[in-house]
Amino acid sequence: MSVLSPALSETLLARFGDRFSTSQALREQHGRGESHHTPAIPDAVVFAETTEDVAEIVRLCADEGVPVIAFGAGTSLEGHLTAVRGGISIDLSRMSHIIRVSAEDLDCTVQAGVTREQLNSHLRDMGLFFPIDPGANASVGGMASTRASGTNAVRYGTMRENVLSLTVVLPSGQVIRTGGRARKSSAGYDLTRLFVGAEGTLGIVTEVTLKLYGMPDTISAALCSFDSVEQAVNAAIAIVQMGIPVARMELMDRGLIEAVNAYSNLSLKVKDTLAFEFHGFPAGVREQVEMVKAIVEDNGGADFEWANAPEDRNRLWKARHNAFYAVVSQRQNAKGWSSDVCVPVSELSGCILKTRELLIDCRVPAAILGHVGDGNYHVVFAVDPANQTELDEVAAINKKMVQYAISVGGTSTGEHGVGTGKIAYLRQEHGDAVDLMAIIKKAIDPLGIMNPGKILPE
Ligand SMILES: Cc1cc2nc3c(=O)[nH]c(=O)nc-3n(C[C@H](O)[C@H](O)[C@H](O)COP(=O)(O)OP(=O)(O)OC[C@H]3O[C@@H](n4cnc5c(N)ncnc54)[C@H](O)[C@@H]3O)c2cc1C
């Protein structure tokens, strides 16, 4: 049953016209992300175009205690968008205006619905780029809200390091700005960092000020193969420990390479593989390459294949970004379930070994990949969402991975976020600090209308 009163529906319709919709198809599309989680559809969808639109919708919903769920690009993987208590999905995709870019200060301010690909297309002619790249073409607001990262994080950090300030609509409808454009500040509590990663549970981000980077003078990418995942991981750990500033360092196990070859029509050598990208001036890149080659060879790696032309590099990274879909496409009607643990890099080899043991008897197709320079890796499973035995089997493996990662000082989620999927592990990871999180949530959102049922255990 809808939690919207007829009066609220009428007011929203009168104010937003055809930007307010109760169409079944649209609601279904807004009640799920890209993964296996069971959808829960909102009662209506409203397309916002300005901060004032968002503030008005939130104020109207607050008056009736109706939940609001921010929707960016819908690519999240942990059930973040499920309307577990109904309510309104506020779609920010039309908030796609790039407000300002400063080449002098290497920063920009964008509306929250701008996607990373849109931003980078806009920046290309200015010789600038924004490096954070979750595989999907996510929105900047969604990326900020999940504290996303991706393949470039080993060099450029995550959204945590790259958001300078935010405009946020609070659950009361009040609009605030956190932070400013200064690269550092000691002025008061760091509210920007509070909203980065809050998954829309504390407020709705409408504008984001981001750090930008000059396009590197030289970019070079390479693949090299190993006889075992352990060798590849040991090489990656040594590269991190030597402090070599690689821009990307990605692990793909041989199962993943098979899937990627089939999905992206490539003919990569079917072996456990590390993929690298190097950024810098020519001499610096040469030096990085030489050092990495030596470490790779010391660890049993070989067969360097280079992708230096932009089109070859783009093909390589596009294939890597589509790895999730490559695994899922191995089975008809499958959905992807991606684990996402992150550990101190010295623990990575042990964790991946344990994970491989867990996968030996697993009947669900799965592959290992990872942003190994950060100690972050995933197992992507192609599950049949209608088969409870399979879901239970994957859930049990996922749980063991998470528990092991936490036991060695790691986290249940390196980049995908908590959503509904990782709530059960929050207390194990953070202990009594979860109570402080609940106090903060209650203070900012006393009615509990902001994306309820996410992050915090009830
Ligand atoms: C193939 C594939 C590969 C991926 N690879 C990576 C990866 O490498 N690294 C990584 O970090 N992630 C990855 N992801 C996950 C996903 O892309 C990220 O979580 C991304 O940041 C989600 O952005 P979005 O715009 O799609 O957000 P949505 O899915 O729309 O929303 C995500 C969450 O943020 C909230 N939210 C959205 N916009 C706002 C806003 N403006 N204000 C407040 N809350 C908001 C939503 O309510 C929800 O809780 C991948 C996903 C796919 C499908």
Coordinates of C-alpha atoms and ligand atoms in Angstrom, one line a residue:
M1 CA 0.0 0.0 0.0
S2 CA 1.3 3.5 -0.9
V3 CA 2.6 5.6 1.9
L4 CA 1.8 8.7 -0.1
S5 CA -1.4 10.4 0.9
P6 CA -3.7 11.5 -2.0
A7 CA -3.1 15.1 -0.8
L8 CA 0.7 14.8 -1.1
S9 CA 0.4 13.1 -4.5
E10 CA -1.8 15.9 -5.8
T11 CA 0.6 18.6 -4.5
L12 CA 3.6 16.9 -6.1
L13 CA 1.7 16.5 -9.4
A14 CA 0.5 20.1 -9.4
R15 CA 4.0 21.3 -8.7
F16 CA 6.1 19.0 -10.8
G17 CA 3.7 17.9 -13.6
D18 CA 5.1 15.1 -15.7
R19 CA 8.3 15.2 -13.6
F20 CA 6.2 13.3 -11.0
S21 CA 5.4 9.8 -12.0
T22 CA 3.7 6.7 -10.5
S23 CA 4.3 4.5 -13.6
Q24 CA 5.0 0.9 -12.6
A25 CA 7.9 0.5 -15.0
L26 CA 9.6 3.7 -13.7
R27 CA 9.1 2.8 -10.1
E28 CA 10.5 -0.7 -10.7
Q29 CA 13.6 0.8 -12.4
H30 CA 14.1 3.0 -9.3
G31 CA 13.7 0.3 -6.7
R32 CA 16.9 -1.6 -7.5
G33 CA 20.5 -1.3 -8.3
E34 CA 22.6 -3.6 -10.6
S35 CA 23.0 -6.6 -8.3
H36 CA 21.2 -9.6 -7.0
H37 CA 19.3 -7.8 -4.2
T38 CA 15.5 -8.2 -4.2
P39 CA 14.0 -4.9 -5.5
A40 CA 11.6 -2.8 -3.3
I41 CA 9.8 -0.2 -5.4
P42 CA 9.1 3.3 -4.3
D43 CA 5.5 4.7 -4.5
A44 CA 6.5 7.5 -6.9
V45 CA 9.5 9.0 -8.7
V46 CA 10.2 12.7 -9.0
F47 CA 12.8 14.1 -11.4
A48 CA 14.5 17.1 -9.7
E49 CA 16.3 19.8 -11.7
T50 CA 17.5 22.2 -9.0
T51 CA 18.5 22.3 -5.4
E52 CA 15.2 24.1 -4.7
D53 CA 13.3 21.2 -6.3
V54 CA 14.9 18.8 -4.0
A55 CA 14.4 21.0 -0.9
E56 CA 10.7 21.4 -1.8
I57 CA 10.1 17.6 -2.3
V58 CA 12.0 16.8 1.0
R59 CA 10.0 19.5 2.9
L60 CA 6.7 18.1 1.6
C61 CA 7.7 14.5 2.5
A62 CA 9.0 15.6 5.9
D63 CA 5.6 17.1 6.7
E64 CA 4.0 13.6 6.2
G65 CA 7.0 11.5 7.4
V66 CA 7.3 9.9 3.9
P67 CA 10.7 8.3 3.1
V68 CA 12.8 9.9 0.3
I69 CA 15.5 7.9 -1.6
A70 CA 18.0 9.8 -3.7
F71 CA 18.6 8.1 -7.1
G72 CA 21.8 8.9 -9.1
A73 CA 22.5 6.5 -11.9
G74 CA 21.2 3.4 -10.2
T75 CA 24.5 1.4 -10.5
S76 CA 25.0 0.6 -6.8
L77 CA 25.5 -3.0 -5.8
E78 CA 24.3 -3.5 -2.2
G79 CA 20.6 -2.8 -2.3
H80 CA 21.1 0.9 -1.6
L81 CA 18.1 2.0 -3.7
T82 CA 15.5 -0.4 -2.4
A83 CA 12.5 1.5 -1.0
V84 CA 12.1 -0.8 2.0
R85 CA 9.5 1.5 3.5
G86 CA 8.0 2.9 0.3
G87 CA 8.2 6.6 -0.3
I88 CA 9.6 8.8 -3.1
S89 CA 12.6 8.2 -5.2
I90 CA 14.1 11.6 -6.1
D91 CA 15.9 11.1 -9.4
L92 CA 18.8 13.5 -9.8
S93 CA 19.9 12.5 -13.3
R94 CA 18.5 15.8 -14.8
M95 CA 20.7 17.7 -12.5
S96 CA 23.5 17.4 -15.0
H97 CA 24.9 20.9 -15.2
I98 CA 28.6 21.5 -14.9
I99 CA 28.5 24.8 -12.9
R100 CA 32.1 25.9 -13.0
V101 CA 35.6 24.6 -13.8
S102 CA 38.8 26.3 -12.6
A103 CA 41.9 25.2 -14.5
E104 CA 44.0 27.5 -12.3
D105 CA 42.8 25.9 -9.1
L106 CA 42.3 22.4 -10.5
D107 CA 38.7 22.2 -9.2
C108 CA 35.1 22.2 -10.4
T109 CA 31.6 22.4 -9.1
V110 CA 28.9 20.2 -10.7
Q111 CA 25.3 19.3 -10.0
A112 CA 25.0 15.9 -8.4
G113 CA 23.5 14.1 -11.4
V114 CA 26.6 14.8 -13.6
T115 CA 28.2 11.4 -14.5
R116 CA 31.9 10.8 -14.4
E117 CA 32.0 10.2 -18.2
Q118 CA 30.1 13.4 -18.9
L119 CA 32.5 15.3 -16.6
N120 CA 35.6 13.8 -18.3
S121 CA 34.3 14.6 -21.8
H122 CA 33.8 18.2 -20.7
L123 CA 37.3 18.4 -19.2
R124 CA 39.2 16.7 -22.0
D125 CA 39.8 19.8 -24.2
M126 CA 41.0 21.7 -21.1
G127 CA 43.8 19.1 -20.5
L128 CA 42.2 18.1 -17.2
F129 CA 40.5 15.0 -15.8
F130 CA 38.7 13.6 -12.8
P131 CA 40.3 10.2 -12.0
I132 CA 37.7 8.4 -9.8
D133 CA 36.2 5.7 -12.0
P134 CA 33.9 3.1 -10.6
G135 CA 33.4 0.8 -13.6
A136 CA 29.9 2.0 -14.2
N137 CA 29.0 5.5 -15.5
A138 CA 27.9 6.6 -12.1
S139 CA 26.7 10.1 -11.0
V140 CA 29.0 12.3 -9.0
G141 CA 26.4 12.5 -6.3
G142 CA 26.0 8.8 -6.1
M143 CA 29.8 8.3 -6.1
A144 CA 30.2 10.8 -3.2
S145 CA 27.4 9.1 -1.4
T146 CA 28.9 5.7 -1.6
R147 CA 32.5 6.9 -1.1
A148 CA 33.3 5.3 -4.4
S149 CA 36.7 4.6 -5.9
G150 CA 37.9 2.2 -8.6
T151 CA 41.0 1.4 -10.6
N152 CA 42.7 4.8 -10.2
A153 CA 42.5 5.0 -6.4
V154 CA 45.9 3.6 -5.8
R155 CA 47.3 6.8 -7.2
Y156 CA 44.6 9.4 -6.8
G157 CA 42.6 8.3 -3.8
T158 CA 38.9 7.8 -3.4
M159 CA 35.9 10.2 -3.3
R160 CA 36.9 10.8 0.4
E161 CA 40.1 12.5 -0.8
N162 CA 38.6 14.2 -3.8
V163 CA 35.5 16.0 -2.6
L164 CA 36.2 19.5 -1.4
S165 CA 32.6 20.6 -0.6
L166 CA 29.0 19.7 -0.9
T167 CA 25.6 21.4 -1.1
V168 CA 23.2 19.2 0.9
V169 CA 19.4 19.3 1.4
L170 CA 18.9 18.2 5.0
P171 CA 15.9 16.0 6.1
S172 CA 14.0 19.2 7.1
G173 CA 14.4 20.7 3.7
Q174 CA 17.1 23.2 4.9
V175 CA 20.0 23.7 2.4
I176 CA 23.6 23.8 3.7
R177 CA 27.0 24.0 2.2
T178 CA 29.8 22.0 3.8
G179 CA 33.5 23.0 3.3
G180 CA 34.8 25.4 0.6
R181 CA 37.4 25.4 -2.2
A182 CA 40.5 25.6 0.0
R183 CA 42.7 22.5 -0.2
K184 CA 42.9 22.3 3.6
S185 CA 40.9 23.7 6.5
S186 CA 40.8 23.3 10.2
A187 CA 37.5 25.1 10.7
G188 CA 35.1 23.0 12.7
Y189 CA 33.7 19.5 12.2
D190 CA 34.4 18.0 8.8
L191 CA 30.8 17.7 7.6
T192 CA 31.9 17.1 4.1
R193 CA 33.4 13.8 5.2
L194 CA 30.2 13.0 7.2
F195 CA 28.0 13.2 4.0
V196 CA 30.6 11.4 1.8
G197 CA 29.6 7.8 2.2
A198 CA 26.3 8.5 4.0
E199 CA 24.3 6.7 1.1
G200 CA 21.6 9.4 1.2
T201 CA 20.7 8.5 4.9
L202 CA 21.6 12.0 6.2
G203 CA 20.7 14.3 3.4
I204 CA 20.6 14.7 -0.4
V205 CA 23.6 16.1 -2.1
T206 CA 22.7 18.5 -4.9
E207 CA 26.1 20.0 -5.8
V208 CA 29.7 18.7 -5.4
T209 CA 33.0 20.6 -5.6
L210 CA 35.7 18.2 -6.8
K211 CA 39.5 18.2 -7.1
L212 CA 40.7 17.9 -10.7
Y213 CA 44.1 16.8 -12.2
G214 CA 46.1 17.7 -15.2
M215 CA 46.1 15.1 -17.9
P216 CA 49.4 13.2 -17.5
D217 CA 52.0 14.0 -20.1
T218 CA 52.6 10.3 -20.8
I219 CA 50.3 7.3 -20.1
S220 CA 51.3 3.8 -20.7
A221 CA 49.4 0.6 -19.9
A222 CA 50.6 -3.0 -19.8
L223 CA 49.4 -6.5 -18.9
C224 CA 51.6 -9.3 -17.6
S225 CA 50.7 -12.9 -16.7
F226 CA 51.6 -15.3 -13.9
D227 CA 51.2 -19.0 -13.2
S228 CA 49.2 -18.3 -10.1
V229 CA 47.1 -15.7 -8.4
E230 CA 49.5 -15.8 -5.4
Q231 CA 52.5 -14.8 -7.6
A232 CA 50.5 -11.9 -9.1
V233 CA 49.4 -10.7 -5.6
N234 CA 52.9 -10.9 -4.2
A235 CA 54.2 -8.8 -7.1
A236 CA 51.4 -6.2 -6.4
I237 CA 52.3 -6.1 -2.7
A238 CA 56.0 -5.6 -3.5
I239 CA 55.2 -2.8 -5.9
V240 CA 53.1 -1.0 -3.3
Q241 CA 55.7 -1.5 -0.6
M242 CA 58.4 -0.1 -2.9
G243 CA 56.3 3.1 -3.2
I244 CA 56.2 3.0 -7.0
P245 CA 53.4 5.5 -7.9
V246 CA 51.5 3.3 -10.4
A247 CA 48.2 4.8 -11.5
R248 CA 46.4 1.5 -11.8
M249 CA 47.2 -2.0 -10.7
E250 CA 44.4 -4.5 -11.3
L251 CA 44.3 -8.2 -10.6
M252 CA 42.2 -10.4 -12.9
D253 CA 42.3 -14.2 -12.3
R254 CA 42.3 -16.6 -15.3
G255 CA 38.6 -17.3 -14.9
L256 CA 37.9 -13.6 -15.3
I257 CA 40.2 -13.3 -18.3
E258 CA 38.2 -16.1 -20.0
A259 CA 34.9 -14.3 -19.3
V260 CA 36.3 -10.9 -20.5
N261 CA 37.7 -12.4 -23.7
A262 CA 34.3 -13.9 -24.5
Y263 CA 32.3 -10.8 -23.5
S264 CA 34.6 -8.1 -25.0
N265 CA 35.9 -10.1 -28.0
L266 CA 39.5 -10.0 -26.9
S267 CA 42.2 -12.6 -27.0
L268 CA 44.1 -11.9 -23.8
K269 CA 46.4 -14.7 -22.6
V270 CA 44.3 -16.9 -20.2
K271 CA 46.5 -16.7 -17.1
D272 CA 46.3 -14.9 -13.8
T273 CA 47.0 -11.3 -14.8
L274 CA 48.0 -7.9 -13.5
A275 CA 47.0 -4.9 -15.5
F276 CA 49.0 -1.6 -15.0
E277 CA 48.7 2.0 -16.0
F278 CA 51.6 4.4 -15.5
H279 CA 51.2 8.2 -15.5
G280 CA 53.8 10.9 -15.5
F281 CA 56.6 12.6 -17.6
P282 CA 58.4 10.3 -20.0
A283 CA 61.5 9.7 -17.8
G284 CA 59.3 9.0 -14.7
V285 CA 57.1 6.6 -16.6
R286 CA 60.2 4.8 -17.9
E287 CA 61.6 4.5 -14.4
Q288 CA 58.3 3.2 -13.0
V289 CA 58.1 0.6 -15.8
E290 CA 61.6 -0.7 -15.3
M291 CA 61.1 -1.1 -11.5
V292 CA 57.7 -2.8 -12.0
K293 CA 59.1 -5.2 -14.6
A294 CA 61.9 -6.2 -12.3
I295 CA 59.5 -6.9 -9.5
V296 CA 57.1 -8.8 -11.7
E297 CA 59.9 -11.0 -13.1
D298 CA 61.2 -11.6 -9.5
N299 CA 57.7 -13.0 -8.7
G300 CA 57.5 -15.3 -11.7
G301 CA 55.5 -12.9 -14.0
A302 CA 56.3 -12.5 -17.7
D303 CA 54.8 -11.7 -21.1
F304 CA 54.4 -8.0 -20.9
E305 CA 51.9 -6.7 -23.5
W306 CA 51.8 -3.0 -23.9
A307 CA 48.8 -0.8 -24.8
N308 CA 50.1 2.7 -25.4
A309 CA 47.9 4.0 -28.1
P310 CA 44.8 5.7 -26.5
E311 CA 42.4 3.4 -28.4
D312 CA 44.2 0.2 -27.1
R313 CA 44.2 1.5 -23.6
N314 CA 40.6 2.4 -23.8
R315 CA 39.7 -1.0 -25.1
L316 CA 41.7 -2.6 -22.2
W317 CA 40.1 -0.6 -19.5
K318 CA 36.6 -0.8 -21.0
A319 CA 37.0 -4.6 -20.9
R320 CA 38.1 -4.4 -17.3
H321 CA 35.2 -2.1 -16.4
N322 CA 32.8 -4.6 -18.0
A323 CA 34.3 -7.5 -16.0
F324 CA 31.2 -7.6 -13.8
Y325 CA 28.9 -8.0 -16.8
A326 CA 31.4 -10.5 -18.4
V327 CA 31.0 -12.8 -15.4
V328 CA 27.2 -12.4 -15.2
S329 CA 26.8 -13.1 -19.0
Q330 CA 28.3 -16.6 -18.5
R331 CA 24.8 -17.7 -17.4
Q332 CA 21.3 -17.0 -18.7
N333 CA 19.1 -14.9 -16.4
A334 CA 21.9 -14.5 -13.8
K335 CA 22.5 -11.6 -11.6
G336 CA 25.8 -10.3 -10.3
W337 CA 26.7 -10.6 -6.6
S338 CA 30.0 -8.8 -5.9
S339 CA 31.9 -9.2 -2.7
D340 CA 34.1 -6.2 -1.8
V341 CA 36.5 -6.7 1.0
C342 CA 39.6 -4.5 1.6
V343 CA 42.5 -5.4 3.9
P344 CA 45.9 -3.9 4.8
V345 CA 48.0 -4.7 1.7
S346 CA 50.4 -7.0 3.7
E347 CA 47.3 -9.3 4.4
L348 CA 46.1 -9.4 0.8
S349 CA 47.9 -12.6 -0.2
G350 CA 46.5 -14.5 2.8
C351 CA 43.0 -13.2 2.2
I352 CA 43.0 -14.2 -1.4
L353 CA 44.4 -17.6 -0.6
K354 CA 41.6 -18.2 1.9
T355 CA 39.0 -16.9 -0.6
R356 CA 40.3 -19.4 -3.2
E357 CA 39.9 -22.2 -0.7
L358 CA 36.3 -21.1 -0.2
L359 CA 35.6 -21.2 -3.9
I360 CA 36.9 -24.7 -4.5
D361 CA 33.6 -26.4 -3.9
C362 CA 31.4 -23.5 -5.0
R363 CA 28.9 -24.4 -7.7
V364 CA 28.2 -20.8 -8.7
P365 CA 30.4 -19.4 -11.5
A366 CA 32.7 -16.9 -9.9
A367 CA 35.9 -14.9 -10.7
I368 CA 38.3 -12.9 -8.6
L369 CA 39.4 -9.4 -9.5
G370 CA 40.7 -6.5 -7.5
H371 CA 42.1 -3.1 -7.1
V372 CA 45.0 -4.9 -5.5
G373 CA 47.2 -1.8 -5.0
D374 CA 44.6 -0.7 -2.3
G375 CA 44.2 -4.2 -0.8
N376 CA 40.7 -4.2 -2.3
Y377 CA 39.3 -7.2 -4.2
H378 CA 36.0 -8.7 -5.3
V379 CA 34.7 -12.1 -6.1
V380 CA 31.9 -11.6 -8.7
F381 CA 29.4 -14.5 -8.6
A382 CA 26.8 -15.1 -11.4
V383 CA 23.9 -16.2 -9.2
D384 CA 20.4 -17.4 -10.2
P385 CA 18.3 -15.0 -8.0
A386 CA 15.4 -17.5 -8.0
N387 CA 17.6 -20.3 -6.5
Q388 CA 17.7 -19.9 -2.7
T389 CA 20.3 -22.7 -2.3
E390 CA 22.7 -20.8 -4.5
L391 CA 22.0 -17.5 -2.7
D392 CA 22.7 -19.2 0.6
E393 CA 25.9 -20.7 -0.7
V394 CA 27.2 -17.4 -1.9
A395 CA 26.0 -15.6 1.3
A396 CA 28.0 -18.1 3.4
I397 CA 31.2 -17.5 1.3
N398 CA 30.7 -13.8 1.4
K399 CA 30.3 -13.9 5.2
K400 CA 33.5 -15.9 5.7
M401 CA 35.4 -13.4 3.5
V402 CA 34.1 -10.4 5.4
Q403 CA 34.8 -12.0 8.8
Y404 CA 38.3 -12.9 7.8
A405 CA 38.9 -9.4 6.4
I406 CA 37.7 -7.7 9.5
S407 CA 39.8 -10.1 11.7
V408 CA 43.0 -8.9 10.0
G409 CA 42.1 -5.2 10.3
G410 CA 40.2 -4.8 7.0
T411 CA 36.7 -3.8 6.1
S412 CA 33.5 -5.5 4.9
T413 CA 33.3 -3.0 2.0
G414 CA 36.2 -1.2 0.4
E415 CA 34.1 0.9 -2.1
H416 CA 30.6 -0.4 -2.8
G417 CA 29.1 0.7 0.5
V418 CA 26.8 -0.9 3.1
G419 CA 23.3 -0.5 1.6
T420 CA 21.2 -3.4 3.0
G421 CA 23.8 -6.0 2.1
K422 CA 26.5 -5.2 4.6
I423 CA 24.4 -4.0 7.6
A424 CA 24.9 -7.3 9.4
Y425 CA 28.7 -6.7 9.6
L426 CA 28.7 -3.1 10.8
R427 CA 28.9 -3.8 14.5
Q428 CA 31.6 -6.5 14.1
E429 CA 33.6 -3.9 12.2
H430 CA 33.0 -0.8 14.2
G431 CA 31.9 -2.1 17.7
D432 CA 30.3 0.6 19.9
A433 CA 31.0 3.3 17.3
V434 CA 27.9 2.1 15.6
D435 CA 25.9 3.6 18.5
L436 CA 27.5 7.0 17.8
M437 CA 26.5 6.6 14.2
A438 CA 22.9 6.0 15.3
I439 CA 23.0 9.1 17.5
I440 CA 24.2 11.2 14.6
K441 CA 21.5 9.8 12.3
K442 CA 18.8 10.5 14.9
A443 CA 20.0 14.0 15.4
I444 CA 20.1 14.9 11.7
D445 CA 17.1 12.8 10.6
P446 CA 14.8 12.5 13.6
L447 CA 11.9 11.2 11.5
G448 CA 14.0 8.6 9.8
I449 CA 12.8 9.6 6.3
M450 CA 16.2 9.6 4.5
N451 CA 16.7 6.3 2.7
P452 CA 15.5 4.2 5.7
G453 CA 16.8 0.7 6.3
K454 CA 20.3 1.4 5.0
I455 CA 23.7 1.4 6.7
L456 CA 22.6 1.1 10.3
P457 CA 21.1 -2.0 12.0
E458 CA 17.6 -1.2 13.2
Ligands
LIG1 C1 29.8 -2.9 -13.5 C2 30.0 -2.1 -12.2 C3 31.2 -1.9 -11.7 C4 31.4 -1.1 -10.5 N1 32.7 -0.9 -10.1 C5 32.8 -0.1 -9.0 C6 34.2 0.3 -8.6 O1 35.2 -0.1 -9.2 N2 34.3 1.1 -7.5 C7 33.2 1.5 -6.8 O2 33.3 2.3 -5.9 N3 31.9 1.2 -7.2 C8 31.7 0.4 -8.3 N4 30.5 0.0 -8.7 C9 29.3 0.5 -7.9 C10 28.6 1.8 -8.3 O3 29.0 2.2 -9.6 C11 29.0 2.9 -7.2 O4 28.5 2.5 -6.0 C12 28.5 4.3 -7.6 O5 29.2 5.2 -6.8 C13 27.0 4.5 -7.5 O6 26.7 5.7 -8.1 P1 25.2 5.9 -8.7 O7 25.2 7.3 -9.2 O8 24.9 4.9 -9.6 O9 24.4 5.9 -7.4 P2 23.0 5.2 -7.1 O10 23.1 3.7 -7.3 O11 21.9 5.9 -7.8 O12 22.9 5.4 -5.5 C14 23.8 4.9 -4.6 C15 23.5 5.3 -3.2 O13 23.8 6.7 -3.1 C16 22.6 7.5 -2.8 N5 22.6 8.7 -3.6 C17 22.7 8.7 -4.9 N6 22.8 10.0 -5.3 C18 22.7 10.8 -4.2 C19 22.8 12.1 -3.9 N7 22.8 13.1 -4.8 N8 22.7 12.5 -2.6 C20 22.6 11.6 -1.6 N9 22.6 10.3 -1.8 C21 22.6 9.9 -3.1 C22 21.4 6.6 -3.1 O14 20.3 6.9 -2.3 C23 22.0 5.2 -2.8 O15 22.0 5.0 -1.4 C24 30.3 -0.7 -9.8 C25 29.0 -1.0 -10.3 C26 28.8 -1.7 -11.5 C27 27.4 -1.9 -12.0

